[in-house]
Amino acid sequence: MSSPETPTRGYTQDKAAYARRLKRIEGQVRGVQRMINEDTYCIDVLTQISAIQSALKSVSLGLMEEHLGHCVKHAVEAAHDSGDPSDMDAKLAEANAAIARLVKS
């Protein structure tokens, strides 16, 4: 029995690197939990939280770059080939919404 093919995402090629980065961030979050449990000085906890936020933002920006370079690019190419811009418009709106969420955070 064959299973449906897993779709290729923009980040597929770098999936292992993203997984490693997220594991590292997960460890940082556990470290902050430990710091709270050990009554660590507030500024030291806040410094670690800032580092986590920066790491997550870096992952987010990388994923956005991959999305624009893969998913949006393919939608634009498909729209050009078919003459139907609806998928391209949807992908651009989706990317705009994601960028707006990143900017707000």
Coordinates of N, CA and C in Angstrom, one line a residue:
M1 N 0.9 -1.2 0.0 CA 0.0 0.0 0.0 C 0.9 1.2 0.0
S2 N 0.6 2.2 -0.9 CA 1.5 3.3 -1.0 C 0.8 4.5 -0.2
S3 N 1.6 5.3 0.5 CA 1.1 6.4 1.2 C 1.1 7.6 0.4
P4 N 0.3 8.6 0.6 CA 0.3 9.8 -0.1 C 1.7 10.5 0.1
E5 N 2.2 11.1 -1.0 CA 3.5 11.8 -0.9 C 3.4 13.0 0.0
T6 N 4.4 13.1 0.9 CA 4.4 14.3 1.7 C 4.8 15.5 0.9
P7 N 4.0 16.6 1.0 CA 4.3 17.8 0.2 C 5.6 18.4 0.6
T8 N 6.3 19.0 -0.4 CA 7.5 19.7 -0.2 C 7.2 21.1 0.3
R9 N 7.8 21.5 1.4 CA 7.7 22.8 1.9 C 8.9 23.6 1.7
G10 N 8.9 24.9 1.9 CA 10.0 25.7 1.6 C 11.2 25.3 2.5
Y11 N 10.9 24.9 3.7 CA 11.9 24.5 4.7 C 12.4 23.1 4.7
T12 N 11.8 22.3 3.8 CA 12.0 20.8 3.8 C 13.5 20.5 3.7
Q13 N 14.3 21.3 2.9 CA 15.7 21.0 2.7 C 16.5 21.3 4.0
D14 N 16.0 22.2 4.8 CA 16.7 22.6 6.0 C 16.0 22.1 7.3
K15 N 15.1 21.1 7.1 CA 14.3 20.6 8.2 C 15.1 20.2 9.5
A16 N 16.2 19.5 9.2 CA 17.0 19.0 10.3 C 17.6 20.2 11.1
A17 N 18.1 21.2 10.4 CA 18.7 22.4 11.0 C 17.6 23.1 11.8
Y18 N 16.4 23.3 11.3 CA 15.3 23.9 12.1 C 15.0 23.1 13.3
A19 N 15.0 21.8 13.2 CA 14.7 20.9 14.3 C 15.7 21.1 15.4
R20 N 17.0 21.2 15.0 CA 18.1 21.4 16.0 C 17.9 22.7 16.7
R21 N 17.6 23.8 15.9 CA 17.5 25.1 16.5 C 16.3 25.1 17.5
L22 N 15.2 24.5 17.2 CA 14.0 24.4 18.0 C 14.3 23.6 19.3
K23 N 15.1 22.5 19.2 CA 15.5 21.8 20.3 C 16.3 22.6 21.3
R24 N 17.2 23.4 20.7 CA 18.1 24.3 21.5 C 17.2 25.3 22.2
I25 N 16.2 25.9 21.5 CA 15.3 26.8 22.2 C 14.5 26.2 23.3
E26 N 14.0 24.9 23.0 CA 13.3 24.2 24.0 C 14.2 24.0 25.3
G27 N 15.4 23.8 25.1 CA 16.4 23.7 26.3 C 16.5 25.0 27.0
Q28 N 16.5 26.1 26.2 CA 16.6 27.4 26.9 C 15.3 27.7 27.7
V29 N 14.2 27.3 27.2 CA 12.9 27.5 27.9 C 12.9 26.6 29.2
R30 N 13.4 25.4 29.1 CA 13.5 24.6 30.3 C 14.5 25.2 31.3
G31 N 15.5 25.9 30.8 CA 16.5 26.6 31.7 C 15.8 27.7 32.4
V32 N 14.9 28.4 31.7 CA 14.2 29.6 32.4 C 13.3 29.0 33.4
Q33 N 12.6 27.9 33.2 CA 11.8 27.3 34.2 C 12.6 26.9 35.4
R34 N 13.8 26.4 35.2 CA 14.6 26.0 36.3 C 15.1 27.3 37.1
M35 N 15.4 28.3 36.3 CA 15.8 29.6 37.0 C 14.7 30.1 37.8
I36 N 13.4 30.1 37.4 CA 12.3 30.5 38.2 C 12.2 29.7 39.4
N37 N 12.3 28.4 39.3 CA 12.1 27.4 40.4 C 13.2 27.7 41.4
E38 N 14.4 28.2 41.0 CA 15.5 28.4 41.9 C 15.6 29.8 42.3
D39 N 14.6 30.6 42.0 CA 14.5 32.0 42.5 C 15.7 32.9 42.0
T40 N 16.1 32.7 40.7 CA 17.2 33.4 40.1 C 16.8 34.9 40.0
Y41 N 17.8 35.7 40.0 CA 17.6 37.2 39.9 C 16.8 37.5 38.7
C42 N 15.8 38.4 38.8 CA 14.8 38.8 37.8 C 15.5 39.1 36.5
I43 N 16.5 40.0 36.5 CA 17.2 40.5 35.3 C 17.8 39.3 34.6
D44 N 18.4 38.4 35.3 CA 19.0 37.2 34.6 C 17.9 36.4 33.9
V45 N 16.8 36.2 34.5 CA 15.7 35.5 33.9 C 15.2 36.2 32.6
L46 N 15.1 37.5 32.8 CA 14.6 38.4 31.6 C 15.6 38.3 30.5
T47 N 16.9 38.3 30.8 CA 17.9 38.2 29.8 C 17.8 36.9 29.0
Q48 N 17.5 35.8 29.7 CA 17.4 34.5 29.0 C 16.1 34.5 28.2
I49 N 15.0 35.1 28.7 CA 13.8 35.2 27.9 C 14.0 36.0 26.6
S50 N 14.8 37.1 26.7 CA 15.1 37.9 25.5 C 15.9 37.1 24.5
A51 N 16.8 36.2 25.0 CA 17.6 35.4 24.1 C 16.7 34.4 23.4
I52 N 15.7 33.8 24.1 CA 14.7 32.9 23.5 C 13.9 33.6 22.5
Q53 N 13.4 34.8 22.8 CA 12.6 35.6 21.8 C 13.4 35.8 20.5
S54 N 14.7 36.2 20.7 CA 15.6 36.5 19.6 C 15.8 35.2 18.7
A55 N 16.0 34.1 19.4 CA 16.1 32.8 18.7 C 14.9 32.4 17.9
L56 N 13.7 32.6 18.5 CA 12.4 32.3 17.8 C 12.2 33.2 16.7
K57 N 12.6 34.5 16.8 CA 12.4 35.4 15.7 C 13.3 35.0 14.6
S58 N 14.5 34.6 14.9 CA 15.4 34.1 13.8 C 14.8 32.9 13.1
V59 N 14.3 32.0 13.8 CA 13.6 30.8 13.1 C 12.4 31.3 12.3
S60 N 11.6 32.2 12.8 CA 10.5 32.8 12.1 C 10.9 33.4 10.8
L61 N 11.9 34.2 10.9 CA 12.4 35.0 9.7 C 12.9 34.0 8.6
G62 N 13.6 33.0 9.1 CA 14.1 31.9 8.2 C 13.0 31.2 7.5
L63 N 12.0 30.8 8.2 CA 10.8 30.2 7.7 C 10.1 31.1 6.7
M64 N 10.0 32.4 7.0 CA 9.3 33.3 6.1 C 10.1 33.4 4.8
E65 N 11.4 33.5 4.9 CA 12.2 33.6 3.7 C 12.0 32.3 2.9
E66 N 12.0 31.2 3.5 CA 11.8 29.9 2.8 C 10.4 29.9 2.1
H67 N 9.4 30.4 2.8 CA 8.0 30.4 2.3 C 7.9 31.3 1.1
L68 N 8.5 32.5 1.2 CA 8.5 33.4 0.0 C 9.3 32.8 -1.2
G69 N 10.4 32.2 -0.9 CA 11.2 31.7 -2.0 C 10.7 30.4 -2.6
H70 N 9.8 29.7 -1.9 CA 9.3 28.4 -2.4 C 7.8 28.5 -2.7
C71 N 7.0 28.6 -1.7 CA 5.6 28.6 -1.9 C 5.0 29.7 -2.7
V72 N 5.4 30.9 -2.3 CA 4.9 32.1 -3.0 C 5.5 32.1 -4.4
K73 N 6.7 31.8 -4.6 CA 7.4 31.8 -5.9 C 6.6 30.8 -6.8
H74 N 6.3 29.6 -6.3 CA 5.6 28.6 -7.1 C 4.2 29.1 -7.5
A75 N 3.5 29.8 -6.6 CA 2.2 30.3 -6.8 C 2.3 31.3 -7.9
V76 N 3.3 32.2 -7.9 CA 3.5 33.2 -9.0 C 3.7 32.5 -10.3
E77 N 4.6 31.5 -10.3 CA 4.9 30.8 -11.5 C 3.7 30.1 -12.1
A78 N 2.9 29.5 -11.2 CA 1.7 28.8 -11.7 C 0.7 29.8 -12.2
A79 N 0.6 31.0 -11.6 CA -0.4 32.0 -12.1 C 0.1 32.5 -13.4
H80 N 1.4 32.6 -13.6 CA 1.9 33.1 -14.9 C 1.6 32.1 -16.0
D81 N 1.8 30.8 -15.7 CA 1.5 29.7 -16.6 C 0.1 29.5 -17.0
S82 N -0.8 29.7 -16.0 CA -2.2 29.4 -16.2 C -3.0 30.6 -16.5
G83 N -2.5 31.8 -16.2 CA -3.3 33.0 -16.4 C -4.3 33.3 -15.3
D84 N -4.3 32.4 -14.3 CA -5.3 32.5 -13.1 C -4.5 33.0 -11.9
P85 N -4.7 34.2 -11.5 CA -3.9 34.8 -10.4 C -4.5 34.4 -9.0
S86 N -5.5 33.7 -8.9 CA -6.2 33.5 -7.6 C -5.3 32.8 -6.6
D87 N -4.6 31.8 -6.9 CA -3.7 31.1 -6.0 C -2.5 32.0 -5.6
M88 N -2.0 32.8 -6.5 CA -1.0 33.7 -6.2 C -1.5 34.8 -5.2
D89 N -2.7 35.3 -5.5 CA -3.2 36.3 -4.6 C -3.4 35.8 -3.2
A90 N -3.9 34.5 -3.1 CA -4.1 33.9 -1.8 C -2.8 33.7 -1.1
K91 N -1.7 33.3 -1.8 CA -0.4 33.1 -1.2 C 0.2 34.4 -0.7
L92 N 0.0 35.5 -1.5 CA 0.5 36.8 -1.1 C -0.2 37.3 0.1
A93 N -1.5 37.1 0.1 CA -2.3 37.6 1.3 C -1.9 36.8 2.5
E94 N -1.7 35.5 2.4 CA -1.2 34.7 3.5 C 0.1 35.1 4.0
A95 N 1.1 35.4 3.1 CA 2.4 35.9 3.5 C 2.3 37.3 4.2
N96 N 1.5 38.2 3.6 CA 1.3 39.5 4.3 C 0.8 39.3 5.7
A97 N -0.2 38.4 5.9 CA -0.8 38.2 7.2 C 0.3 37.7 8.2
A98 N 1.1 36.8 7.7 CA 2.2 36.2 8.5 C 3.2 37.3 8.9
I99 N 3.6 38.1 7.9 CA 4.5 39.2 8.2 C 3.9 40.1 9.2
A100 N 2.7 40.5 9.1 CA 2.0 41.4 10.1 C 2.1 40.8 11.5
R101 N 1.8 39.5 11.6 CA 1.9 38.8 12.9 C 3.3 38.9 13.5
L102 N 4.3 38.7 12.6 CA 5.7 38.7 13.1 C 6.1 40.1 13.5
V103 N 5.6 41.1 12.8 CA 6.0 42.5 13.1 C 5.3 42.9 14.5
K104 N 4.1 42.4 14.7 CA 3.4 42.8 16.0 C 4.0 42.1 17.2
S105 N 4.7 41.0 17.0 CA 5.2 40.3 18.2 C 6.5 40.9 18.7

